[in-house]
Amino acid sequence: MEVPTLESPRLRVRKLTADDLHPIHAILSAAFGEPDLAHDAKALAQRERWLQWTVLAYEQLARLHQPPYGERAIVLKATDEL
């Protein structure tokens, strides 16, 4: 089961990609009350492993005909900002 990219006049909801690493790391570090981790190499490496797992899960869940319950990127269309 594949969830298409969803679009509104202002937003695009799509799968996360490897290119989202730095912005999603900054967003999640701030959201979890750990803004100092945004510049921590070890935390970035851990976030990268999570992002790789997330990206791989899209394909694997589709192969298993499982609903794609997981994280998605919400992008502001005007700036292409996550």
The first five atom37 places (N, CA, C, CB, O) and aatype in JSON, in Angstrom:
{
  "aatype": [12, 6, 19, 14, 16, 10, 6, 15, 14, 1, 10, 1, 19, 1, 11, 10, 16, 0, 3, 3, 10, 8, 14, 9, 8, 0, 9, 10, 15, 0, 0, 13, 7, 6, 14, 3, 10, 0, 8, 3, 0, 11, 0, 10, 0, 5, 1, 6, 1, 17, 10, 5, 17, 16, 19, 10, 0, 18, 6, 5, 10, 0, 1, 10, 8, 5, 14, 14, 18, 7, 6, 1, 0, 9, 19, 10, 11, 0, 16, 3, 6, 10],
  "atom_mask": [
    [1, 1, 1, 1, 1],
    [1, 1, 1, 1, 1],
    [1, 1, 1, 1, 1],
    [1, 1, 1, 1, 1],
    [1, 1, 1, 1, 1],
    [1, 1, 1, 1, 1],
    [1, 1, 1, 1, 1],
    [1, 1, 1, 1, 1],
    [1, 1, 1, 1, 1],
    [1, 1, 1, 1, 1],
    [1, 1, 1, 1, 1],
    [1, 1, 1, 1, 1],
    [1, 1, 1, 1, 1],
    [1, 1, 1, 1, 1],
    [1, 1, 1, 1, 1],
    [1, 1, 1, 1, 1],
    [1, 1, 1, 1, 1],
    [1, 1, 1, 1, 1],
    [1, 1, 1, 1, 1],
    [1, 1, 1, 1, 1],
    [1, 1, 1, 1, 1],
    [1, 1, 1, 1, 1],
    [1, 1, 1, 1, 1],
    [1, 1, 1, 1, 1],
    [1, 1, 1, 1, 1],
    [1, 1, 1, 1, 1],
    [1, 1, 1, 1, 1],
    [1, 1, 1, 1, 1],
    [1, 1, 1, 1, 1],
    [1, 1, 1, 1, 1],
    [1, 1, 1, 1, 1],
    [1, 1, 1, 1, 1],
    [1, 1, 1, 0, 1],
    [1, 1, 1, 1, 1],
    [1, 1, 1, 1, 1],
    [1, 1, 1, 1, 1],
    [1, 1, 1, 1, 1],
    [1, 1, 1, 1, 1],
    [1, 1, 1, 1, 1],
    [1, 1, 1, 1, 1],
    [1, 1, 1, 1, 1],
    [1, 1, 1, 1, 1],
    [1, 1, 1, 1, 1],
    [1, 1, 1, 1, 1],
    [1, 1, 1, 1, 1],
    [1, 1, 1, 1, 1],
    [1, 1, 1, 1, 1],
    [1, 1, 1, 1, 1],
    [1, 1, 1, 1, 1],
    [1, 1, 1, 1, 1],
    [1, 1, 1, 1, 1],
    [1, 1, 1, 1, 1],
    [1, 1, 1, 1, 1],
    [1, 1, 1, 1, 1],
    [1, 1, 1, 1, 1],
    [1, 1, 1, 1, 1],
    [1, 1, 1, 1, 1],
    [1, 1, 1, 1, 1],
    [1, 1, 1, 1, 1],
    [1, 1, 1, 1, 1],
    [1, 1, 1, 1, 1],
    [1, 1, 1, 1, 1],
    [1, 1, 1, 1, 1],
    [1, 1, 1, 1, 1],
    [1, 1, 1, 1, 1],
    [1, 1, 1, 1, 1],
    [1, 1, 1, 1, 1],
    [1, 1, 1, 1, 1],
    [1, 1, 1, 1, 1],
    [1, 1, 1, 0, 1],
    [1, 1, 1, 1, 1],
    [1, 1, 1, 1, 1],
    [1, 1, 1, 1, 1],
    [1, 1, 1, 1, 1],
    [1, 1, 1, 1, 1],
    [1, 1, 1, 1, 1],
    [1, 1, 1, 1, 1],
    [1, 1, 1, 1, 1],
    [1, 1, 1, 1, 1],
    [1, 1, 1, 1, 1],
    [1, 1, 1, 1, 1],
    [1, 1, 1, 1, 1]
  ],
  "atom_positions": [
    [[0.85, -1.18, 0.0], [0.0, 0.0, 0.0], [0.9, 1.24, 0.0], [-0.97, 0.0, 1.23], [1.74, 1.41, 0.88]],
    [[0.7, 2.05, -0.96], [1.51, 3.26, -1.12], [0.65, 4.49, -0.87], [2.15, 3.32, -2.54], [-0.42, 4.65, -1.47]],
    [[1.1, 5.36, 0.01], [0.38, 6.61, 0.25], [0.96, 7.66, -0.69], [0.49, 7.06, 1.76], [2.16, 7.91, -0.66]],
    [[0.14, 8.27, -1.51], [0.66, 9.29, -2.42], [1.07, 10.55, -1.67], [-0.38, 9.62, -3.49], [0.68, 10.77, -0.52]],
    [[1.84, 11.37, -2.34], [2.14, 12.69, -1.81], [0.84, 13.48, -1.79], [3.24, 13.42, -2.65], [0.12, 13.53, -2.79]],
    [[0.55, 14.08, -0.67], [-0.68, 14.86, -0.52], [-0.34, 16.34, -0.66], [-1.38, 14.58, 0.85], [0.7, 16.78, -0.17]],
    [[-1.2, 17.1, -1.31], [-0.93, 18.52, -1.51], [-2.15, 19.36, -1.19], [-0.47, 18.78, -2.93], [-3.29, 18.99, -1.47]],
    [[-1.88, 20.5, -0.6], [-2.89, 21.53, -0.39], [-2.34, 22.78, -1.09], [-3.19, 21.79, 1.16], [-1.24, 22.74, -1.63]],
    [[-3.07, 23.86, -1.09], [-2.52, 25.07, -1.71], [-1.18, 25.51, -1.1], [-3.52, 26.2, -1.6], [-0.34, 26.08, -1.79]],
    [[-0.99, 25.27, 0.21], [0.25, 25.73, 0.87], [1.25, 24.63, 1.21], [-0.11, 26.45, 2.13], [2.44, 24.9, 1.32]],
    [[0.77, 23.4, 1.37], [1.63, 22.35, 1.93], [1.72, 21.13, 1.03], [1.12, 21.94, 3.28], [0.84, 20.87, 0.21]],
    [[2.81, 20.39, 1.21], [3.01, 19.1, 0.57], [3.37, 18.11, 1.68], [4.13, 19.16, -0.56], [4.27, 18.37, 2.47]],
    [[2.67, 16.99, 1.75], [2.96, 15.94, 2.72], [3.52, 14.76, 1.93], [1.67, 15.53, 3.56], [2.83, 14.19, 1.08]],
    [[4.76, 14.41, 2.22], [5.46, 13.4, 1.42], [6.29, 12.51, 2.32], [6.36, 14.07, 0.35], [6.4, 12.74, 3.53]],
    [[6.87, 11.49, 1.72], [7.79, 10.63, 2.45], [9.04, 11.42, 2.85], [8.18, 9.39, 1.59], [9.44, 12.36, 2.16]],
    [[9.62, 11.04, 3.96], [10.93, 11.59, 4.32], [11.98, 10.99, 3.38], [11.28, 11.3, 5.82], [11.8, 9.88, 2.88]],
    [[13.06, 11.72, 3.16], [14.18, 11.23, 2.35], [15.47, 11.48, 3.11], [14.21, 11.93, 0.96], [15.49, 12.19, 4.11]],
    [[16.55, 10.89, 2.62], [17.86, 11.09, 3.25], [18.25, 12.57, 3.25], [18.94, 10.27, 2.51], [18.97, 13.01, 4.15]],
    [[17.79, 13.32, 2.28], [18.1, 14.75, 2.21], [17.46, 15.56, 3.34], [17.65, 15.32, 0.88], [17.82, 16.71, 3.56]],
    [[16.53, 14.96, 4.05], [15.85, 15.64, 5.15], [16.6, 15.54, 6.48], [14.46, 15.08, 5.32], [16.13, 16.07, 7.49]],
    [[17.75, 14.89, 6.49], [18.44, 14.62, 7.75], [18.66, 15.87, 8.6], [19.76, 13.98, 7.47], [18.22, 15.92, 9.75]],
    [[19.32, 16.87, 8.07], [19.67, 18.04, 8.88], [18.44, 18.83, 9.34], [20.6, 18.96, 8.1], [18.36, 19.19, 10.51]],
    [[17.48, 19.11, 8.45], [16.32, 19.84, 8.96], [15.48, 19.04, 9.96], [15.44, 20.25, 7.8], [15.01, 19.59, 10.95]],
    [[15.3, 17.73, 9.71], [14.48, 16.96, 10.65], [15.21, 16.8, 11.98], [14.14, 15.58, 10.07], [14.57, 16.75, 13.03]],
    [[16.52, 16.72, 11.95], [17.29, 16.62, 13.2], [17.12, 17.9, 14.03], [18.8, 16.38, 12.89], [16.9, 17.82, 15.24]],
    [[17.2, 19.03, 13.39], [17.01, 20.3, 14.1], [15.58, 20.42, 14.64], [17.32, 21.5, 13.18], [15.38, 20.86, 15.78]],
    [[14.6, 20.04, 13.84], [13.2, 20.13, 14.25], [12.93, 19.22, 15.45], [12.27, 19.75, 13.08], [12.33, 19.65, 16.43]],
    [[13.37, 17.97, 15.37], [13.09, 17.03, 16.45], [13.88, 17.35, 17.71], [13.4, 15.62, 16.0], [13.38, 17.16, 18.82]],
    [[15.1, 17.83, 17.56], [15.89, 18.22, 18.74], [15.18, 19.33, 19.5], [17.31, 18.67, 18.33], [15.09, 19.3, 20.73]],
    [[14.67, 20.31, 18.77], [13.94, 21.41, 19.41], [12.62, 20.92, 20.0], [13.67, 22.54, 18.39], [12.24, 21.32, 21.1]],
    [[11.92, 20.05, 19.28], [10.62, 19.56, 19.74], [10.74, 18.74, 21.02], [9.97, 18.72, 18.67], [9.84, 18.76, 21.86]],
    [[11.85, 18.02, 21.16], [12.06, 17.19, 22.35], [12.75, 17.96, 23.47], [12.87, 15.97, 22.0], [13.15, 17.37, 24.47]],
    [[12.89, 19.28, 23.3], [13.49, 20.1, 24.35], [14.99, 19.9, 24.49], [0.0, 0.0, 0.0], [15.54, 20.1, 25.58]],
    [[15.64, 19.52, 23.41], [17.08, 19.27, 23.43], [17.77, 20.05, 22.31], [17.38, 17.76, 23.29], [18.44, 19.44, 21.47]],
    [[17.63, 21.37, 22.26], [18.2, 22.15, 21.15], [19.71, 22.02, 21.03], [17.83, 23.59, 21.3], [20.25, 22.19, 19.94]],
    [[20.41, 21.72, 22.14], [21.86, 21.56, 22.07], [22.26, 20.35, 21.23], [22.44, 21.43, 23.47], [23.36, 20.32, 20.68]],
    [[21.38, 19.36, 21.12], [21.7, 18.17, 20.34], [21.7, 18.43, 18.84], [20.72, 17.07, 20.67], [22.18, 17.6, 18.07]],
    [[21.16, 19.55, 18.43], [21.13, 19.88, 17.0], [22.53, 19.98, 16.42], [20.39, 21.2, 16.78], [22.71, 19.84, 15.21]],
    [[23.53, 20.22, 17.27], [24.91, 20.35, 16.79], [25.8, 19.23, 17.31], [25.48, 21.7, 17.22], [27.03, 19.33, 17.22]],
    [[25.22, 18.18, 17.84], [25.96, 17.06, 18.41], [26.12, 15.96, 17.36], [25.25, 16.52, 19.68], [25.13, 15.45, 16.85]],
    [[27.38, 15.59, 17.05], [27.65, 14.61, 16.0], [27.08, 13.24, 16.33], [29.15, 14.5, 15.76], [26.56, 12.55, 15.45]],
    [[27.17, 12.83, 17.58], [26.64, 11.51, 17.97], [25.12, 11.48, 17.83], [27.05, 11.18, 19.42], [24.56, 10.5, 17.33]],
    [[24.47, 12.55, 18.25], [23.01, 12.62, 18.12], [22.6, 12.64, 16.65], [22.46, 13.88, 18.83], [21.6, 12.03, 16.27]],
    [[23.37, 13.33, 15.82], [23.09, 13.37, 14.39], [23.22, 11.97, 13.78], [24.03, 14.36, 13.66], [22.4, 11.58, 12.95]],
    [[24.24, 11.23, 14.18], [24.44, 9.87, 13.67], [23.27, 8.96, 14.08], [25.77, 9.28, 14.19], [22.81, 8.14, 13.28]],
    [[22.8, 9.11, 15.3], [21.64, 8.33, 15.75], [20.39, 8.7, 14.96], [21.4, 8.53, 17.26], [19.61, 7.83, 14.59]],
    [[20.22, 9.97, 14.72], [19.06, 10.44, 13.95], [19.16, 9.92, 12.5], [18.96, 12.0, 13.97], [18.15, 9.58, 11.89]],
    [[20.37, 9.87, 11.97], [20.55, 9.35, 10.61], [20.13, 7.89, 10.53], [22.03, 9.51, 10.17], [19.47, 7.49, 9.56]],
    [[20.49, 7.09, 11.53], [20.07, 5.68, 11.54], [18.55, 5.57, 11.6], [20.71, 4.93, 12.73], [17.95, 4.75, 10.91]],
    [[17.92, 6.41, 12.43], [16.46, 6.42, 12.5], [15.85, 6.78, 11.14], [15.97, 7.42, 13.58], [14.89, 6.16, 10.7]],
    [[16.42, 7.79, 10.48], [15.89, 8.23, 9.19], [16.07, 7.14, 8.14], [16.59, 9.53, 8.73], [15.17, 6.91, 7.32]],
    [[17.22, 6.45, 8.14], [17.43, 5.34, 7.21], [16.38, 4.26, 7.42], [18.85, 4.75, 7.38], [15.81, 3.74, 6.46]],
    [[16.12, 3.93, 8.69], [15.11, 2.93, 9.02], [13.74, 3.37, 8.52], [15.08, 2.67, 10.54], [12.99, 2.57, 7.97]],
    [[13.42, 4.63, 8.72], [12.13, 5.18, 8.29], [11.97, 5.07, 6.78], [11.99, 6.64, 8.74], [10.92, 4.66, 6.28]],
    [[13.01, 5.45, 6.05], [12.96, 5.41, 4.58], [12.83, 3.97, 4.09], [14.22, 6.07, 3.98], [12.05, 3.69, 3.18]],
    [[13.59, 3.05, 4.7], [13.49, 1.64, 4.31], [12.12, 1.06, 4.65], [14.59, 0.83, 5.01], [11.61, 0.2, 3.93]],
    [[11.53, 1.51, 5.73], [10.22, 1.0, 6.15], [9.14, 1.3, 5.11], [9.82, 1.6, 7.49], [8.22, 0.49, 4.93]],
    [[9.22, 2.43, 4.42], [8.23, 2.73, 3.39], [8.16, 1.59, 2.38], [8.57, 4.07, 2.67], [7.08, 1.1, 2.05]],
    [[9.32, 1.16, 1.88], [9.38, 0.11, 0.86], [8.98, -1.24, 1.45], [10.8, 0.03, 0.27], [8.2, -1.98, 0.84]],
    [[9.51, -1.57, 2.61], [9.25, -2.88, 3.18], [7.79, -3.05, 3.58], [10.14, -3.11, 4.39], [7.21, -4.12, 3.37]],
    [[7.18, -2.04, 4.15], [5.77, -2.13, 4.5], [4.9, -2.29, 3.25], [5.33, -0.89, 5.29], [3.92, -3.03, 3.27]],
    [[5.26, -1.61, 2.18], [4.52, -1.76, 0.92], [4.64, -3.19, 0.39], [5.04, -0.75, -0.14], [3.65, -3.76, -0.08]],
    [[5.84, -3.77, 0.47], [6.03, -5.15, 0.01], [5.19, -6.14, 0.81], [7.51, -5.53, 0.1], [4.75, -7.15, 0.28]],
    [[4.98, -5.83, 2.08], [4.2, -6.71, 2.95], [2.7, -6.39, 2.93], [4.72, -6.61, 4.36], [1.92, -6.99, 3.66]],
    [[2.33, -5.43, 2.07], [0.93, -4.99, 1.98], [0.42, -4.49, 3.33], [0.04, -6.13, 1.46], [-0.73, -4.72, 3.71]],
    [[1.3, -3.81, 4.05], [0.96, -3.25, 5.36], [0.67, -1.76, 5.21], [2.1, -3.49, 6.37], [1.27, -1.09, 4.37]],
    [[-0.22, -1.24, 6.01], [-0.47, 0.2, 5.97], [0.81, 0.97, 6.34], [-1.62, 0.59, 6.94], [1.53, 0.56, 7.25]],
    [[1.07, 2.04, 5.65], [2.31, 2.8, 5.89], [2.18, 3.76, 7.06], [2.68, 3.57, 4.65], [2.27, 4.98, 6.89]],
    [[1.99, 3.21, 8.25], [1.95, 4.06, 9.44], [3.36, 4.5, 9.74], [1.31, 3.31, 10.67], [4.22, 3.67, 10.05]],
    [[3.62, 5.76, 9.65], [4.97, 6.24, 9.91], [5.06, 7.73, 9.72], [0.0, 0.0, 0.0], [4.07, 8.41, 9.44]],
    [[6.25, 8.2, 9.87], [6.5, 9.63, 9.78], [6.46, 10.1, 8.33], [7.85, 9.98, 10.41], [6.83, 9.37, 7.42]],
    [[6.0, 11.31, 8.15], [5.97, 11.95, 6.84], [6.52, 13.35, 6.98], [4.52, 11.97, 6.25], [6.5, 13.94, 8.06]],
    [[7.02, 13.88, 5.89], [7.52, 15.25, 5.86], [6.38, 16.18, 5.47], [8.72, 15.39, 4.86], [5.6, 15.88, 4.57]],
    [[6.29, 17.3, 6.15], [5.33, 18.35, 5.8], [6.15, 19.54, 5.33], [4.38, 18.74, 7.01], [6.92, 20.12, 6.1]],
    [[5.98, 19.89, 4.08], [6.83, 20.89, 3.43], [5.99, 22.1, 3.03], [7.54, 20.29, 2.19], [4.92, 21.96, 2.44]],
    [[6.49, 23.27, 3.35], [5.86, 24.51, 2.92], [6.2, 24.71, 1.44], [6.33, 25.74, 3.8], [7.38, 24.86, 1.1]],
    [[5.22, 24.71, 0.58], [5.46, 24.76, -0.85], [6.19, 26.03, -1.29], [4.16, 24.64, -1.59], [7.04, 25.97, -2.18]],
    [[5.87, 27.15, -0.7], [6.45, 28.43, -1.12], [7.96, 28.46, -0.96], [5.83, 29.56, -0.34], [8.66, 29.1, -1.75]],
    [[8.47, 27.78, 0.07], [9.92, 27.83, 0.34], [10.59, 26.47, 0.24], [10.16, 28.4, 1.72], [11.82, 26.38, 0.31]],
    [[9.81, 25.4, 0.08], [10.3, 24.02, 0.08], [10.96, 23.67, 1.41], [11.29, 23.81, -1.07], [11.84, 22.8, 1.47]],
    [[10.53, 24.34, 2.48], [11.09, 24.14, 3.81], [10.29, 23.09, 4.57], [11.12, 25.46, 4.6], [9.06, 23.1, 4.58]],
    [[11.02, 22.18, 5.22], [10.42, 21.14, 6.03], [9.84, 21.73, 7.3], [11.44, 20.07, 6.37], [9.28, 21.0, 8.12]]
  ]
}
